PDB file of C-alpha atoms in Angstrom:
ATOM      1  CA  MET L   1     268.736 -30.177  65.809  1.00 78.00           C
ATOM      2  CA  LEU L   2     271.958 -30.401  63.807  1.00 91.00           C
ATOM      3  CA  THR L   3     275.323 -30.377  65.546  1.00 93.00           C
ATOM      4  CA  LYS L   4     278.466 -28.822  64.068  1.00 94.00           C
ATOM      5  CA  SER L   5     280.028 -32.252  63.703  1.00 96.00           C
ATOM      6  CA  GLN L   6     276.992 -33.523  61.758  1.00 96.00           C
ATOM      7  CA  ILE L   7     277.114 -30.529  59.415  1.00 96.00           C
ATOM      8  CA  LYS L   8     280.853 -31.037  58.917  1.00 97.00           C
ATOM      9  CA  LEU L   9     280.392 -34.726  58.117  1.00 97.00           C
ATOM     10  CA  ILE L  10     277.527 -34.206  55.658  1.00 97.00           C
ATOM     11  CA  THR L  11     279.161 -31.343  53.764  1.00 96.00           C
ATOM     12  CA  SER L  12     282.486 -33.210  53.613  1.00 97.00           C
ATOM     13  CA  LEU L  13     280.796 -35.996  51.630  1.00 98.00           C
ATOM     14  CA  ALA L  14     280.716 -33.700  48.594  1.00 96.00           C
ATOM     15  CA  GLN L  15     284.291 -34.924  48.033  1.00 97.00           C
ATOM     16  CA  LYS L  16     285.025 -38.456  46.885  1.00 97.00           C
ATOM     17  CA  LYS L  17     287.985 -38.898  49.249  1.00 98.00           C
ATOM     18  CA  ASN L  18     285.702 -38.252  52.216  1.00 98.00           C
ATOM     19  CA  ARG L  19     282.974 -40.564  50.899  1.00 98.00           C
ATOM     20  CA  THR L  20     285.613 -43.267  50.607  1.00 97.00           C
ATOM     21  CA  LYS L  21     287.031 -42.527  54.063  1.00 98.00           C
ATOM     22  CA  GLU L  22     283.653 -42.469  55.818  1.00 98.00           C
ATOM     23  CA  GLY L  23     281.993 -45.128  53.652  1.00 98.00           C
ATOM     24  CA  LEU L  24     278.938 -42.883  53.315  1.00 98.00           C
ATOM     25  CA  PHE L  25     277.070 -40.967  50.619  1.00 98.00           C
ATOM     26  CA  VAL L  26     274.159 -38.525  50.485  1.00 98.00           C
ATOM     27  CA  VAL L  27     270.647 -39.061  49.110  1.00 97.00           C
ATOM     28  CA  GLU L  28     268.202 -36.148  48.942  1.00 95.00           C
ATOM     29  CA  GLY L  29     264.450 -36.080  48.404  1.00 92.00           C
ATOM     30  CA  ILE L  30     261.505 -38.193  49.536  1.00 92.00           C
ATOM     31  CA  LYS L  31     261.363 -40.411  46.441  1.00 93.00           C
ATOM     32  CA  GLY L  32     265.096 -41.080  46.307  1.00 94.00           C
ATOM     33  CA  ILE L  33     265.350 -41.841  50.020  1.00 96.00           C
ATOM     34  CA  GLY L  34     262.327 -44.129  49.754  1.00 96.00           C
ATOM     35  CA  GLU L  35     263.986 -46.087  46.935  1.00 96.00           C
ATOM     36  CA  PHE L  36     267.133 -46.632  48.997  1.00 97.00           C
ATOM     37  CA  LEU L  37     265.182 -47.561  52.134  1.00 97.00           C
ATOM     38  CA  ASN L  38     263.380 -50.247  50.130  1.00 96.00           C
ATOM     39  CA  SER L  39     266.656 -51.689  48.844  1.00 97.00           C
ATOM     40  CA  SER L  40     269.630 -53.544  50.305  1.00 96.00           C
ATOM     41  CA  PHE L  41     271.423 -50.257  51.090  1.00 97.00           C
ATOM     42  CA  GLU L  42     271.955 -49.609  54.800  1.00 98.00           C
ATOM     43  CA  LEU L  43     270.700 -46.352  56.283  1.00 98.00           C
ATOM     44  CA  PHE L  44     273.179 -44.504  58.512  1.00 98.00           C
ATOM     45  CA  LYS L  45     271.210 -41.379  59.424  1.00 97.00           C
ATOM     46  CA  LEU L  46     268.075 -39.567  58.224  1.00 97.00           C
ATOM     47  CA  TYR L  47     267.586 -35.809  58.528  1.00 96.00           C
ATOM     48  CA  THR L  48     264.025 -34.578  57.975  1.00 94.00           C
ATOM     49  CA  ASN L  49     261.788 -31.644  58.810  1.00 91.00           C
ATOM     50  CA  GLY L  50     258.691 -33.724  59.266  1.00 85.00           C
ATOM     51  CA  THR L  51     258.313 -36.539  56.713  1.00 86.00           C
ATOM     52  CA  ASP L  52     257.822 -39.940  58.351  1.00 91.00           C
ATOM     53  CA  PHE L  53     259.753 -42.688  56.571  1.00 94.00           C
ATOM     54  CA  GLY L  54     258.925 -45.379  59.113  1.00 93.00           C
ATOM     55  CA  VAL L  55     262.511 -45.915  60.277  1.00 93.00           C
ATOM     56  CA  ALA L  56     263.836 -46.340  63.820  1.00 93.00           C
ATOM     57  CA  SER L  57     263.759 -43.096  65.798  1.00 92.00           C
ATOM     58  CA  GLU L  58     267.435 -43.354  66.779  1.00 94.00           C
ATOM     59  CA  GLN L  59     268.343 -43.034  63.094  1.00 96.00           C
ATOM     60  CA  VAL L  60     266.271 -39.879  62.612  1.00 96.00           C
ATOM     61  CA  VAL L  61     267.345 -36.297  63.286  1.00 95.00           C
ATOM     62  CA  SER L  62     264.627 -33.642  63.145  1.00 94.00           C
ATOM     63  CA  VAL L  63     265.847 -30.505  61.404  1.00 94.00           C
ATOM     64  CA  SER L  64     264.417 -27.157  60.372  1.00 92.00           C
ATOM     65  CA  GLU L  65     264.145 -25.856  56.825  1.00 90.00           C
ATOM     66  CA  GLN L  66     267.085 -23.532  57.514  1.00 92.00           C
ATOM     67  CA  GLU L  67     269.200 -26.411  58.783  1.00 93.00           C
ATOM     68  CA  LEU L  68     268.421 -28.430  55.657  1.00 92.00           C
ATOM     69  CA  LYS L  69     269.725 -25.553  53.561  1.00 91.00           C
ATOM     70  CA  LYS L  70     273.047 -25.780  55.378  1.00 92.00           C
ATOM     71  CA  ILE L  71     273.573 -29.424  54.450  1.00 94.00           C
ATOM     72  CA  SER L  72     271.824 -29.694  51.082  1.00 93.00           C
ATOM     73  CA  ALA L  73     273.665 -29.635  47.751  1.00 90.00           C
ATOM     74  CA  LEU L  74     270.462 -28.508  46.001  1.00 88.00           C
ATOM     75  CA  LYS L  75     269.555 -24.901  45.219  1.00 84.00           C
ATOM     76  CA  THR L  76     266.067 -25.648  46.536  1.00 83.00           C
ATOM     77  CA  PRO L  77     266.466 -28.221  49.337  1.00 80.00           C
ATOM     78  CA  ASN L  78     263.925 -31.001  49.641  1.00 83.00           C
ATOM     79  CA  THR L  79     262.267 -31.964  52.921  1.00 90.00           C
ATOM     80  CA  ALA L  80     264.735 -34.714  53.783  1.00 95.00           C
ATOM     81  CA  LEU L  81     268.349 -35.810  53.405  1.00 96.00           C
ATOM     82  CA  ALA L  82     269.801 -39.196  54.278  1.00 97.00           C
ATOM     83  CA  LEU L  83     273.204 -40.787  54.634  1.00 98.00           C
ATOM     84  CA  PHE L  84     273.595 -44.366  53.430  1.00 98.00           C
ATOM     85  CA  ARG L  85     276.557 -46.701  53.725  1.00 98.00           C
ATOM     86  CA  ILE L  86     278.514 -47.479  50.572  1.00 98.00           C
ATOM     87  CA  PRO L  87     278.125 -51.237  50.050  1.00 96.00           C
ATOM     88  CA  GLU L  88     280.849 -53.778  49.378  1.00 94.00           C
ATOM     89  CA  SER L  89     281.476 -54.580  45.721  1.00 89.00           C
ATOM     90  CA  LYS L  90     279.564 -57.526  44.294  1.00 94.00           C
ATOM     91  CA  SER L  91     280.855 -60.005  41.727  1.00 96.00           C
ATOM     92  CA  ILE L  92     280.200 -59.232  38.055  1.00 97.00           C
ATOM     93  CA  LYS L  93     277.845 -61.559  36.195  1.00 94.00           C
ATOM     94  CA  GLU L  94     279.100 -62.115  32.663  1.00 93.00           C
ATOM     95  CA  ASP L  95     276.138 -64.159  31.467  1.00 92.00           C
ATOM     96  CA  GLY L  96     274.336 -61.200  29.924  1.00 95.00           C
ATOM     97  CA  LEU L  97     274.908 -57.778  28.424  1.00 98.00           C
ATOM     98  CA  ILE L  98     277.279 -55.483  30.347  1.00 98.00           C
ATOM     99  CA  VAL L  99     277.876 -51.770  29.813  1.00 98.00           C
ATOM    100  CA  ALA L 100     281.449 -50.527  30.306  1.00 98.00           C
ATOM    101  CA  LEU L 101     282.422 -46.864  30.659  1.00 98.00           C
ATOM    102  CA  ASP L 102     285.847 -45.654  29.558  1.00 98.00           C
ATOM    103  CA  ASP L 103     286.609 -42.545  31.661  1.00 97.00           C
ATOM    104  CA  LEU L 104     283.186 -40.869  31.673  1.00 98.00           C
ATOM    105  CA  ARG L 105     283.472 -37.566  33.543  1.00 97.00           C
ATOM    106  CA  ASP L 106     280.037 -35.930  33.632  1.00 97.00           C
ATOM    107  CA  PRO L 107     277.836 -36.807  36.649  1.00 97.00           C
ATOM    108  CA  GLY L 108     274.624 -36.212  34.714  1.00 96.00           C
ATOM    109  CA  ASN L 109     275.693 -38.572  31.948  1.00 97.00           C
ATOM    110  CA  LEU L 110     276.600 -41.303  34.418  1.00 98.00           C
ATOM    111  CA  GLY L 111     273.328 -40.890  36.291  1.00 98.00           C
ATOM    112  CA  THR L 112     271.342 -41.148  33.057  1.00 98.00           C
ATOM    113  CA  ILE L 113     273.291 -44.210  31.930  1.00 98.00           C
ATOM    114  CA  ILE L 114     272.593 -45.922  35.260  1.00 98.00           C
ATOM    115  CA  ARG L 115     268.871 -45.251  34.703  1.00 98.00           C
ATOM    116  CA  LEU L 116     269.168 -46.642  31.169  1.00 98.00           C
ATOM    117  CA  CYS L 117     270.824 -49.805  32.486  1.00 98.00           C
ATOM    118  CA  ASP L 118     267.945 -50.202  34.924  1.00 98.00           C
ATOM    119  CA  TRP L 119     265.369 -49.621  32.160  1.00 98.00           C
ATOM    120  CA  PHE L 120     266.940 -52.073  29.707  1.00 97.00           C
ATOM    121  CA  GLY L 121     267.642 -54.757  32.300  1.00 97.00           C
ATOM    122  CA  ILE L 122     271.425 -54.392  32.439  1.00 98.00           C
ATOM    123  CA  SER L 123     272.427 -55.742  35.839  1.00 97.00           C
ATOM    124  CA  ASP L 124     276.137 -54.842  35.665  1.00 98.00           C
ATOM    125  CA  LEU L 125     277.827 -51.554  34.803  1.00 98.00           C
ATOM    126  CA  VAL L 126     281.635 -51.562  34.896  1.00 98.00           C
ATOM    127  CA  CYS L 127     283.607 -48.329  35.055  1.00 98.00           C
ATOM    128  CA  SER L 128     287.239 -47.408  34.584  1.00 98.00           C
ATOM    129  CA  SER L 129     288.878 -46.055  37.710  1.00 96.00           C
ATOM    130  CA  ALA L 130     288.864 -42.517  36.244  1.00 97.00           C
ATOM    131  CA  THR L 131     285.104 -42.528  35.631  1.00 98.00           C
ATOM    132  CA  VAL L 132     283.120 -40.148  37.850  1.00 98.00           C
ATOM    133  CA  ASP L 133     282.096 -41.656  41.199  1.00 98.00           C
ATOM    134  CA  CYS L 134     278.592 -43.132  41.173  1.00 98.00           C
ATOM    135  CA  TYR L 135     278.078 -41.867  44.755  1.00 98.00           C
ATOM    136  CA  ASN L 136     278.647 -38.257  43.721  1.00 97.00           C
ATOM    137  CA  SER L 137     275.473 -36.455  44.848  1.00 95.00           C
ATOM    138  CA  LYS L 138     274.709 -35.239  41.304  1.00 95.00           C
ATOM    139  CA  VAL L 139     274.931 -38.805  40.013  1.00 97.00           C
ATOM    140  CA  VAL L 140     272.727 -40.099  42.817  1.00 97.00           C
ATOM    141  CA  GLN L 141     270.087 -37.450  42.051  1.00 94.00           C
ATOM    142  CA  ALA L 142     270.197 -38.194  38.316  1.00 95.00           C
ATOM    143  CA  THR L 143     269.676 -41.936  38.798  1.00 96.00           C
ATOM    144  CA  MET L 144     266.239 -41.377  40.386  1.00 92.00           C
ATOM    145  CA  GLY L 145     266.693 -44.523  42.487  1.00 94.00           C
ATOM    146  CA  SER L 146     268.099 -46.762  39.745  1.00 97.00           C
ATOM    147  CA  LEU L 147     271.410 -46.876  41.614  1.00 97.00           C
ATOM    148  CA  THR L 148     269.729 -49.381  43.944  1.00 97.00           C
ATOM    149  CA  ARG L 149     269.119 -51.841  41.081  1.00 97.00           C
ATOM    150  CA  VAL L 150     272.357 -51.755  39.057  1.00 98.00           C
ATOM    151  CA  ASN L 151     275.608 -53.332  40.247  1.00 97.00           C
ATOM    152  CA  ILE L 152     278.393 -50.812  39.574  1.00 98.00           C
ATOM    153  CA  THR L 153     282.033 -51.859  39.705  1.00 98.00           C
ATOM    154  CA  TYR L 154     285.137 -49.684  39.363  1.00 98.00           C
ATOM    155  CA  LEU L 155     288.168 -51.524  38.039  1.00 97.00           C
ATOM    156  CA  ASP L 156     291.110 -51.553  35.651  1.00 98.00           C
ATOM    157  CA  LEU L 157     289.000 -51.598  32.500  1.00 98.00           C
ATOM    158  CA  THR L 158     291.818 -52.673  30.196  1.00 98.00           C
ATOM    159  CA  SER L 159     292.642 -55.722  32.325  1.00 98.00           C
ATOM    160  CA  PHE L 160     288.975 -56.631  32.675  1.00 98.00           C
ATOM    161  CA  LEU L 161     288.325 -56.490  28.925  1.00 98.00           C
ATOM    162  CA  LYS L 162     291.466 -58.501  28.176  1.00 97.00           C
ATOM    163  CA  SER L 163     290.413 -61.240  30.595  1.00 97.00           C
ATOM    164  CA  THR L 164     286.747 -61.553  29.606  1.00 97.00           C
ATOM    165  CA  GLN L 165     285.384 -64.362  27.450  1.00 94.00           C
ATOM    166  CA  SER L 166     282.543 -62.129  26.237  1.00 97.00           C
ATOM    167  CA  GLU L 167     282.562 -60.328  22.901  1.00 98.00           C
ATOM    168  CA  VAL L 168     283.622 -56.695  23.304  1.00 98.00           C
ATOM    169  CA  PHE L 169     281.668 -54.093  21.340  1.00 98.00           C
ATOM    170  CA  GLY L 170     282.916 -50.523  21.044  1.00 98.00           C
ATOM    171  CA  THR L 171     281.127 -47.387  19.876  1.00 97.00           C
ATOM    172  CA  PHE L 172     282.875 -45.289  17.220  1.00 96.00           C
ATOM    173  CA  MET L 173     282.034 -42.721  14.567  1.00 92.00           C
ATOM    174  CA  ASP L 174     283.390 -45.027  11.847  1.00 92.00           C
ATOM    175  CA  GLY L 175     282.018 -48.336  13.136  1.00 96.00           C
ATOM    176  CA  ASP L 176     279.505 -50.640  11.448  1.00 97.00           C
ATOM    177  CA  ASN L 177     275.936 -49.351  11.256  1.00 97.00           C
ATOM    178  CA  VAL L 178     274.245 -50.630  14.433  1.00 97.00           C
ATOM    179  CA  TYR L 179     270.875 -50.857  12.646  1.00 97.00           C
ATOM    180  CA  ASN L 180     272.264 -53.504  10.276  1.00 96.00           C
ATOM    181  CA  GLN L 181     273.638 -55.807  12.969  1.00 96.00           C
ATOM    182  CA  ASN L 182     272.255 -59.006  14.459  1.00 94.00           C
ATOM    183  CA  LEU L 183     273.261 -58.268  18.035  1.00 96.00           C
ATOM    184  CA  PRO L 184     273.595 -60.981  20.718  1.00 95.00           C
ATOM    185  CA  ASP L 185     272.088 -61.200  24.213  1.00 93.00           C
ATOM    186  CA  LYS L 186     275.536 -61.396  25.766  1.00 95.00           C
ATOM    187  CA  GLY L 187     278.545 -59.133  25.455  1.00 98.00           C
ATOM    188  CA  ILE L 188     280.194 -55.958  26.716  1.00 98.00           C
ATOM    189  CA  LEU L 189     279.268 -52.599  25.235  1.00 98.00           C
ATOM    190  CA  VAL L 190     281.991 -49.982  25.759  1.00 98.00           C
ATOM    191  CA  MET L 191     281.060 -46.291  25.780  1.00 98.00           C
ATOM    192  CA  GLY L 192     283.824 -43.696  25.633  1.00 97.00           C
ATOM    193  CA  ASN L 193     284.768 -40.408  27.234  1.00 97.00           C
ATOM    194  CA  GLU L 194     282.601 -37.382  26.357  1.00 95.00           C
ATOM    195  CA  ALA L 195     285.416 -35.469  24.640  1.00 93.00           C
ATOM    196  CA  ASN L 196     287.775 -38.170  23.413  1.00 94.00           C
ATOM    197  CA  GLY L 197     285.675 -41.279  22.902  1.00 96.00           C
ATOM    198  CA  ILE L 198     287.173 -44.704  23.545  1.00 98.00           C
ATOM    199  CA  SER L 199     290.889 -44.654  24.336  1.00 97.00           C
ATOM    200  CA  SER L 200     293.378 -46.179  21.896  1.00 97.00           C
ATOM    201  CA  GLU L 201     294.319 -48.784  24.513  1.00 97.00           C
ATOM    202  CA  ILE L 202     290.723 -49.982  24.813  1.00 98.00           C
ATOM    203  CA  GLU L 203     290.151 -49.712  21.044  1.00 98.00           C
ATOM    204  CA  GLU L 204     292.803 -52.393  20.486  1.00 98.00           C
ATOM    205  CA  ILE L 205     290.747 -54.821  22.583  1.00 98.00           C
ATOM    206  CA  VAL L 206     287.405 -54.099  20.917  1.00 98.00           C
ATOM    207  CA  GLN L 207     286.301 -56.911  18.611  1.00 98.00           C
ATOM    208  CA  THR L 208     283.285 -55.274  16.982  1.00 98.00           C
ATOM    209  CA  LYS L 209     283.027 -51.548  16.235  1.00 98.00           C
ATOM    210  CA  LEU L 210     279.526 -50.073  16.083  1.00 98.00           C
ATOM    211  CA  SER L 211     278.225 -46.666  15.086  1.00 97.00           C
ATOM    212  CA  ILE L 212     274.972 -44.723  14.841  1.00 96.00           C
ATOM    213  CA  PRO L 213     274.674 -43.280  11.312  1.00 93.00           C
ATOM    214  CA  ARG L 214     273.950 -39.604  10.759  1.00 90.00           C
ATOM    215  CA  TYR L 215     270.933 -38.782   8.624  1.00 87.00           C
ATOM    216  CA  GLY L 216     271.084 -34.981   8.473  1.00 74.00           C
ATOM    217  CA  ASN L 217     271.563 -33.464   4.985  1.00 69.00           C
ATOM    218  CA  LEU L 218     274.726 -31.632   5.996  1.00 64.00           C
ATOM    219  CA  GLN L 219     275.925 -34.294   8.475  1.00 64.00           C
ATOM    220  CA  ALA L 220     277.600 -31.487  10.393  1.00 63.00           C
ATOM    221  CA  THR L 221     276.842 -32.702  13.925  1.00 67.00           C
ATOM    222  CA  GLU L 222     280.131 -33.739  15.501  1.00 71.00           C
ATOM    223  CA  SER L 223     278.760 -36.437  17.794  1.00 80.00           C
ATOM    224  CA  LEU L 224     275.886 -37.540  19.998  1.00 91.00           C
ATOM    225  CA  ASN L 225     275.777 -37.073  23.747  1.00 95.00           C
ATOM    226  CA  VAL L 226     277.143 -40.276  25.288  1.00 97.00           C
ATOM    227  CA  ALA L 227     273.992 -40.949  27.342  1.00 97.00           C
ATOM    228  CA  THR L 228     271.794 -40.448  24.262  1.00 97.00           C
ATOM    229  CA  ALA L 229     274.029 -42.797  22.278  1.00 97.00           C
ATOM    230  CA  THR L 230     273.878 -45.385  25.069  1.00 98.00           C
ATOM    231  CA  ALA L 231     270.073 -45.327  24.904  1.00 98.00           C
ATOM    232  CA  ILE L 232     270.132 -46.013  21.150  1.00 98.00           C
ATOM    233  CA  PHE L 233     272.676 -48.823  21.389  1.00 98.00           C
ATOM    234  CA  LEU L 234     270.879 -50.546  24.266  1.00 98.00           C
ATOM    235  CA  SER L 235     267.584 -50.269  22.412  1.00 97.00           C
ATOM    236  CA  GLU L 236     269.145 -52.044  19.433  1.00 97.00           C
ATOM    237  CA  PHE L 237     270.690 -54.763  21.611  1.00 97.00           C
ATOM    238  CA  ARG L 238     267.257 -55.390  23.133  1.00 96.00           C
ATOM    239  CA  ARG L 239     265.245 -55.150  19.903  1.00 92.00           C
ATOM    240  CA  GLY L 240     263.081 -58.231  19.384  1.00 75.00           C
ATOM    241  CA  LYS L 241     264.261 -59.821  22.633  1.00 72.00           C
ATOM    242  CA  GLN L 242     262.177 -60.488  25.750  1.00 61.00           C
TER     243      GLN L 242
END
């Protein structure tokens, strides 16, 4: 049975300041919880109305369907909800391809990009401090477990890009056609904000500008969704490479 203090804690984690304060975030659904339980993430508490996850009984709270509705962020709550501890930041490995996000704001886009990094073998994703929090519940849901396999670091993106020895690639409407490039295994691919693209400050640091050409007869489409564009760029960086 849920206590008032448990409900207050869980619902408070919808806000980033409380996730930071408590060092906890929410995962919902059997598949997502299973992914995190099979990773290095540390379980804090599991709330379920019957599903057995094989964890220690002292970490499990049995709840009813009605109680799950009180704590779930989903319109149709799943059969379980878990709290995991936010891990300490890990060092960034600059020996491969890194994706960098310049003030991305949409949780769904970030979640999809995390999944894309997982799919294309990108171990490190670096984010500007203004980028949406990866432990936002909508982001966690959208990653479908990929959050457990991608190292995500929030930092001063300008300082990081200025200090790196890796080549910095940026995505622009007027960049060089990505399909005509011989792209390396190593580098940093910067993706910009949904509405404004890459900031002028970051643009000054970019060494190679890339673009995805438009093929429509009218060429009237303003831009691609940033997650869709990320998929195309990563596919080209990985083309012909094992």
